[in-house]
CSV table of C-alpha atoms in Angstrom, one decimal:
chain,number,residue,atom,x,y,z
A,1,MET,CA,17.6,-31.7,-21.7
A,2,ASN,CA,19.8,-34.9,-22.8
A,3,SER,CA,18.3,-37.1,-19.9
A,4,LYS,CA,14.9,-35.9,-20.9
A,5,VAL,CA,15.4,-37.0,-24.7
A,6,LYS,CA,16.8,-40.4,-23.6
A,7,THR,CA,13.7,-40.8,-21.7
A,8,TYR,CA,11.1,-39.9,-24.1
A,9,LEU,CA,12.8,-40.8,-27.5
A,10,PRO,CA,11.8,-44.8,-27.2
A,11,LEU,CA,8.2,-43.6,-27.4
A,12,LEU,CA,8.8,-42.8,-31.1
A,13,TRP,CA,8.6,-46.6,-31.6
A,14,ILE,CA,4.9,-46.4,-30.9
A,15,LEU,CA,4.5,-44.7,-34.4
A,16,VAL,CA,5.2,-48.3,-35.7
A,17,ILE,CA,1.5,-49.1,-34.6
A,18,PRO,CA,0.0,-46.6,-37.0
A,19,VAL,CA,1.8,-47.8,-39.8
A,20,LEU,CA,0.9,-51.4,-39.4
A,21,ASN,CA,-2.6,-50.1,-39.0
A,22,ILE,CA,-2.8,-49.3,-42.9
A,23,PHE,CA,-3.0,-53.0,-43.5
A,24,TYR,CA,-6.2,-53.0,-41.2
A,25,ALA,CA,-7.9,-50.6,-43.6
A,26,VAL,CA,-6.6,-52.7,-46.7
A,27,LEU,CA,-8.3,-55.8,-45.3
A,28,ASN,CA,-11.2,-54.4,-43.8
A,29,GLN,CA,-13.4,-55.6,-46.6
A,30,ALA,CA,-15.4,-58.8,-47.7
A,31,HIS,CA,-13.4,-61.7,-49.0
A,32,MET,CA,-14.9,-64.8,-50.2
A,33,PRO,CA,-16.0,-66.4,-48.3
A,34,VAL,CA,-16.7,-64.7,-45.1
A,35,TYR,CA,-17.6,-66.5,-42.0
A,36,SER,CA,-19.6,-65.8,-39.0
A,37,LEU,CA,-18.6,-67.1,-35.4
A,38,MET,CA,-21.7,-66.1,-33.7
A,39,THR,CA,-23.1,-68.6,-31.3
A,40,ASP,CA,-26.3,-69.0,-29.4
A,41,LEU,CA,-24.6,-67.2,-26.3
A,42,ASP,CA,-23.8,-64.3,-28.5
A,43,ALA,CA,-27.2,-63.7,-29.5
A,44,GLN,CA,-28.4,-63.5,-26.0
A,45,ILE,CA,-25.9,-60.6,-25.3
A,46,PRO,CA,-28.1,-57.1,-25.5
A,47,PHE,CA,-27.0,-54.3,-27.6
A,48,VAL,CA,-26.1,-51.6,-25.0
A,49,PRO,CA,-25.5,-48.2,-26.8
A,50,MET,CA,-23.7,-46.7,-23.7
A,51,PHE,CA,-20.9,-49.1,-24.0
A,52,ILE,CA,-19.7,-47.1,-26.9
A,53,ILE,CA,-17.8,-45.1,-24.4
A,54,PRO,CA,-15.5,-47.5,-23.2
A,55,TYR,CA,-15.1,-48.9,-26.7
A,56,LEU,CA,-13.8,-45.3,-27.7
A,57,ILE,CA,-11.7,-44.8,-24.6
A,58,TRP,CA,-9.5,-47.6,-26.0
A,59,TYR,CA,-7.6,-45.3,-28.2
A,60,PRO,CA,-6.2,-42.9,-25.6
A,61,PHE,CA,-6.0,-45.9,-23.1
A,62,ILE,CA,-3.4,-47.6,-25.2
A,63,ILE,CA,-1.3,-44.8,-25.4
A,64,ILE,CA,-1.6,-43.8,-21.8
A,65,VAL,CA,-0.4,-47.3,-20.6
A,66,LEU,CA,2.5,-47.6,-23.3
A,67,PHE,CA,3.6,-44.1,-22.0
A,68,MET,CA,3.6,-45.1,-18.5
A,69,LEU,CA,5.4,-48.3,-19.2
A,70,CYS,CA,8.2,-46.4,-21.1
A,71,ILE,CA,8.7,-44.0,-18.3
A,72,ARG,CA,8.7,-46.8,-15.4
A,73,GLU,CA,10.2,-49.8,-16.8
A,74,ARG,CA,11.7,-49.8,-20.3
A,75,SER,CA,11.9,-53.5,-20.5
A,76,VAL,CA,8.5,-54.0,-20.0
A,77,TYR,CA,7.6,-51.2,-22.5
A,78,TYR,CA,9.7,-52.9,-25.2
A,79,ARG,CA,8.3,-56.4,-24.5
A,80,THR,CA,4.6,-55.0,-24.4
A,81,LEU,CA,5.3,-53.1,-27.8
A,82,LEU,CA,7.1,-55.8,-29.6
A,83,THR,CA,4.0,-58.2,-28.6
A,84,GLN,CA,1.7,-55.7,-29.9
A,85,CYS,CA,3.4,-55.4,-33.2
A,86,LEU,CA,3.6,-59.0,-33.7
A,87,GLY,CA,0.0,-59.6,-32.5
A,88,LEU,CA,-1.2,-57.0,-35.3
A,89,VAL,CA,0.9,-58.8,-37.8
A,90,ALA,CA,-0.8,-62.0,-36.8
A,91,CYS,CA,-4.1,-60.7,-36.9
A,92,TYR,CA,-3.6,-59.1,-40.4
A,93,ILE,CA,-2.5,-62.6,-41.5
A,94,ILE,CA,-5.7,-64.2,-40.0
A,95,PHE,CA,-7.8,-61.5,-41.4
A,96,TYR,CA,-6.5,-62.4,-45.0
A,97,LEU,CA,-6.8,-66.2,-44.5
A,98,PHE,CA,-10.0,-66.3,-42.5
A,99,GLN,CA,-12.3,-63.2,-42.9
A,100,THR,CA,-15.2,-63.0,-40.5
A,101,THR,CA,-18.0,-60.5,-40.0
A,102,VAL,CA,-20.5,-59.7,-36.9
A,103,GLU,CA,-24.0,-59.1,-37.5
A,104,ARG,CA,-25.0,-55.6,-36.2
A,105,PRO,CA,-28.2,-54.2,-35.0
A,106,THR,CA,-30.4,-52.4,-38.0
A,107,ALA,CA,-32.6,-50.5,-35.7
A,108,MET,CA,-31.4,-47.9,-33.2
A,109,GLY,CA,-32.7,-44.8,-31.3
A,110,THR,CA,-31.4,-41.3,-31.9
A,111,GLY,CA,-29.5,-40.7,-28.7
A,112,ILE,CA,-26.0,-39.6,-28.3
A,113,PHE,CA,-24.7,-43.1,-27.7
A,114,GLU,CA,-26.6,-44.6,-30.8
A,115,GLY,CA,-25.2,-41.7,-32.6
A,116,LEU,CA,-21.8,-42.4,-31.8
A,117,VAL,CA,-22.2,-46.2,-32.5
A,118,ASN,CA,-23.6,-45.2,-36.0
A,119,LEU,CA,-20.2,-43.3,-36.4
A,120,VAL,CA,-18.1,-46.1,-35.4
A,121,TYR,CA,-20.3,-48.3,-37.7
A,122,SER,CA,-19.6,-45.7,-40.7
A,123,THR,CA,-16.0,-45.7,-40.1
A,124,ASP,CA,-15.4,-49.5,-39.5
A,125,ASN,CA,-16.8,-52.2,-41.8
A,126,PRO,CA,-18.0,-55.2,-40.0
A,127,TYR,CA,-15.0,-57.2,-40.9
A,128,ASN,CA,-11.6,-58.2,-39.3
A,129,CYS,CA,-13.4,-59.4,-36.3
A,130,PHE,CA,-11.6,-62.8,-35.4
A,131,PRO,CA,-9.3,-62.1,-33.4
A,132,SER,CA,-10.6,-58.8,-31.9
A,133,ILE,CA,-7.7,-56.1,-32.1
A,134,HIS,CA,-9.3,-54.0,-29.2
A,135,VAL,CA,-9.2,-57.2,-27.0
A,136,LEU,CA,-5.7,-58.1,-28.2
A,137,THR,CA,-4.3,-54.7,-27.3
A,138,SER,CA,-6.6,-54.1,-24.0
A,139,TYR,CA,-5.6,-57.5,-22.6
A,140,LEU,CA,-2.0,-57.0,-23.4
A,141,MET,CA,-2.0,-53.8,-21.4
A,142,ILE,CA,-3.1,-55.9,-18.3
A,143,LYS,CA,0.1,-58.0,-18.9
A,144,GLY,CA,2.2,-55.2,-19.2
A,145,ALA,CA,0.8,-53.6,-16.2
A,146,MET,CA,1.3,-56.8,-14.2
A,147,ALA,CA,4.8,-57.2,-15.3
A,148,CYS,CA,5.6,-53.7,-14.5
A,149,ALA,CA,7.1,-53.7,-10.8
A,150,SER,CA,7.0,-49.9,-10.3
A,151,TYR,CA,3.0,-50.0,-11.1
A,152,PRO,CA,1.4,-49.5,-7.7
A,153,HIS,CA,-1.6,-51.6,-6.7
A,154,TRP,CA,-4.4,-49.3,-7.2
A,155,GLU,CA,-2.8,-48.3,-10.8
A,156,ARG,CA,-2.7,-52.0,-12.0
A,157,THR,CA,-6.3,-52.2,-10.7
A,158,ALA,CA,-7.4,-49.1,-12.7
A,159,VAL,CA,-5.8,-50.8,-15.9
A,160,LYS,CA,-7.7,-54.0,-15.2
A,161,VAL,CA,-11.0,-52.5,-14.9
A,162,CYS,CA,-10.4,-50.0,-18.0
A,163,ALA,CA,-9.2,-52.9,-20.0
A,164,TRP,CA,-12.0,-55.3,-19.1
A,165,MET,CA,-14.6,-52.6,-19.6
A,166,ILE,CA,-13.3,-52.0,-23.1
A,167,ILE,CA,-13.3,-55.8,-23.9
A,168,ALA,CA,-16.9,-56.0,-22.6
A,169,SER,CA,-18.1,-53.2,-25.0
A,170,THR,CA,-16.8,-54.9,-28.0
A,171,LEU,CA,-19.7,-57.3,-27.2
A,172,PHE,CA,-22.4,-54.9,-26.2
A,173,VAL,CA,-22.0,-52.6,-29.2
A,174,LYS,CA,-21.8,-55.6,-31.4
A,175,GLN,CA,-18.4,-55.2,-33.1
A,176,HIS,CA,-17.3,-58.6,-32.0
A,177,VAL,CA,-18.3,-62.1,-30.6
A,178,LEU,CA,-17.0,-64.2,-27.8
A,179,LEU,CA,-14.8,-66.4,-30.1
A,180,ASP,CA,-13.0,-63.1,-31.1
A,181,ILE,CA,-12.3,-62.3,-27.4
A,182,ALA,CA,-11.0,-65.8,-26.7
A,183,GLY,CA,-8.9,-65.9,-30.0
A,184,ALA,CA,-7.3,-62.3,-29.0
A,185,ILE,CA,-6.3,-63.5,-25.4
A,186,ALA,CA,-5.0,-66.9,-26.8
A,187,VAL,CA,-2.5,-65.0,-29.3
A,188,VAL,CA,-1.4,-62.3,-26.6
A,189,GLU,CA,-0.7,-65.3,-24.1
A,190,LEU,CA,1.3,-67.1,-27.0
A,191,LEU,CA,3.1,-64.0,-28.0
A,192,TRP,CA,3.9,-62.6,-24.7
A,193,TYR,CA,5.5,-66.1,-23.5
A,194,GLY,CA,7.4,-66.2,-26.9
A,195,VAL,CA,8.9,-62.6,-26.7
A,196,GLY,CA,9.5,-63.1,-23.0
A,197,LYS,CA,11.8,-65.9,-23.7
A,198,LEU,CA,13.3,-64.2,-26.4
A,199,SER,CA,14.1,-61.5,-24.1
A,200,LEU,CA,15.6,-63.7,-21.5
A,201,GLY,CA,17.7,-65.6,-24.2
A,202,GLN,CA,19.3,-62.3,-25.3
A,203,GLN,CA,20.0,-61.0,-21.8
A,204,SER,CA,21.6,-64.3,-21.1
A,205,LYS,CA,23.6,-64.0,-24.2
A,206,PHE,CA,24.8,-60.4,-23.3
A,207,LYS,CA,25.7,-61.5,-19.6
A,208,GLY,CA,27.7,-64.2,-21.2
A,209,GLU,CA,29.7,-62.0,-23.6
A,210,VAL,CA,30.3,-59.8,-20.6
A,211,VAL,CA,31.6,-62.6,-18.5
A,212,ARG,CA,33.9,-63.7,-21.6
A,213,GLN,CA,35.4,-60.3,-22.1
A,214,ASN,CA,36.1,-59.9,-18.1
A,215,LEU,CA,38.0,-63.6,-18.3
A,216,THR,CA,40.0,-62.7,-21.4
A,217,ALA,CA,40.7,-59.3,-19.8
A,218,ASP,CA,42.2,-61.0,-16.5
């Protein structure tokens, strides 16, 4: 029983994420000024309501991948979770300083996919767009899966496919534009590198302390 508690207890750190998400709701409104990053290329991307399915899969996808990382390789789990939390903080600061919006389609059908899109639209204002949190967290799961040595090839492939489907869905359901995706990926790359360097530094410091203690004991 104690070993199971030790295995699953670190999962409680995931609860930091919904606490941080409080700031998303606070910032998800129009500030003055509000910017649009839409390009001519974004205007050519069609609205495809069925992509709301991978867009919504994002919620369980993040939790499942973090759970698997925690079970299989604790150091990668902590690196991924810390990067995500820092990424959320970075996004909120950007939202506050540089609020952007995305133009949503005004005319939709009455099918089930359109209904789900309308549900998302009604619960999420068209702000807090750059960088995309959907993209940031999905791309981060790819980084985590690739860094976890115990992840088999087929599972890494599954994570990649699912993550890129979610990333693509943000464009096809008109929740984000291309620059939102680029910004999110850039934030992940910078923070993943920084957290990795910090982790290596801490490990080196710990090993140095152990060596000094051994030498003192001798």
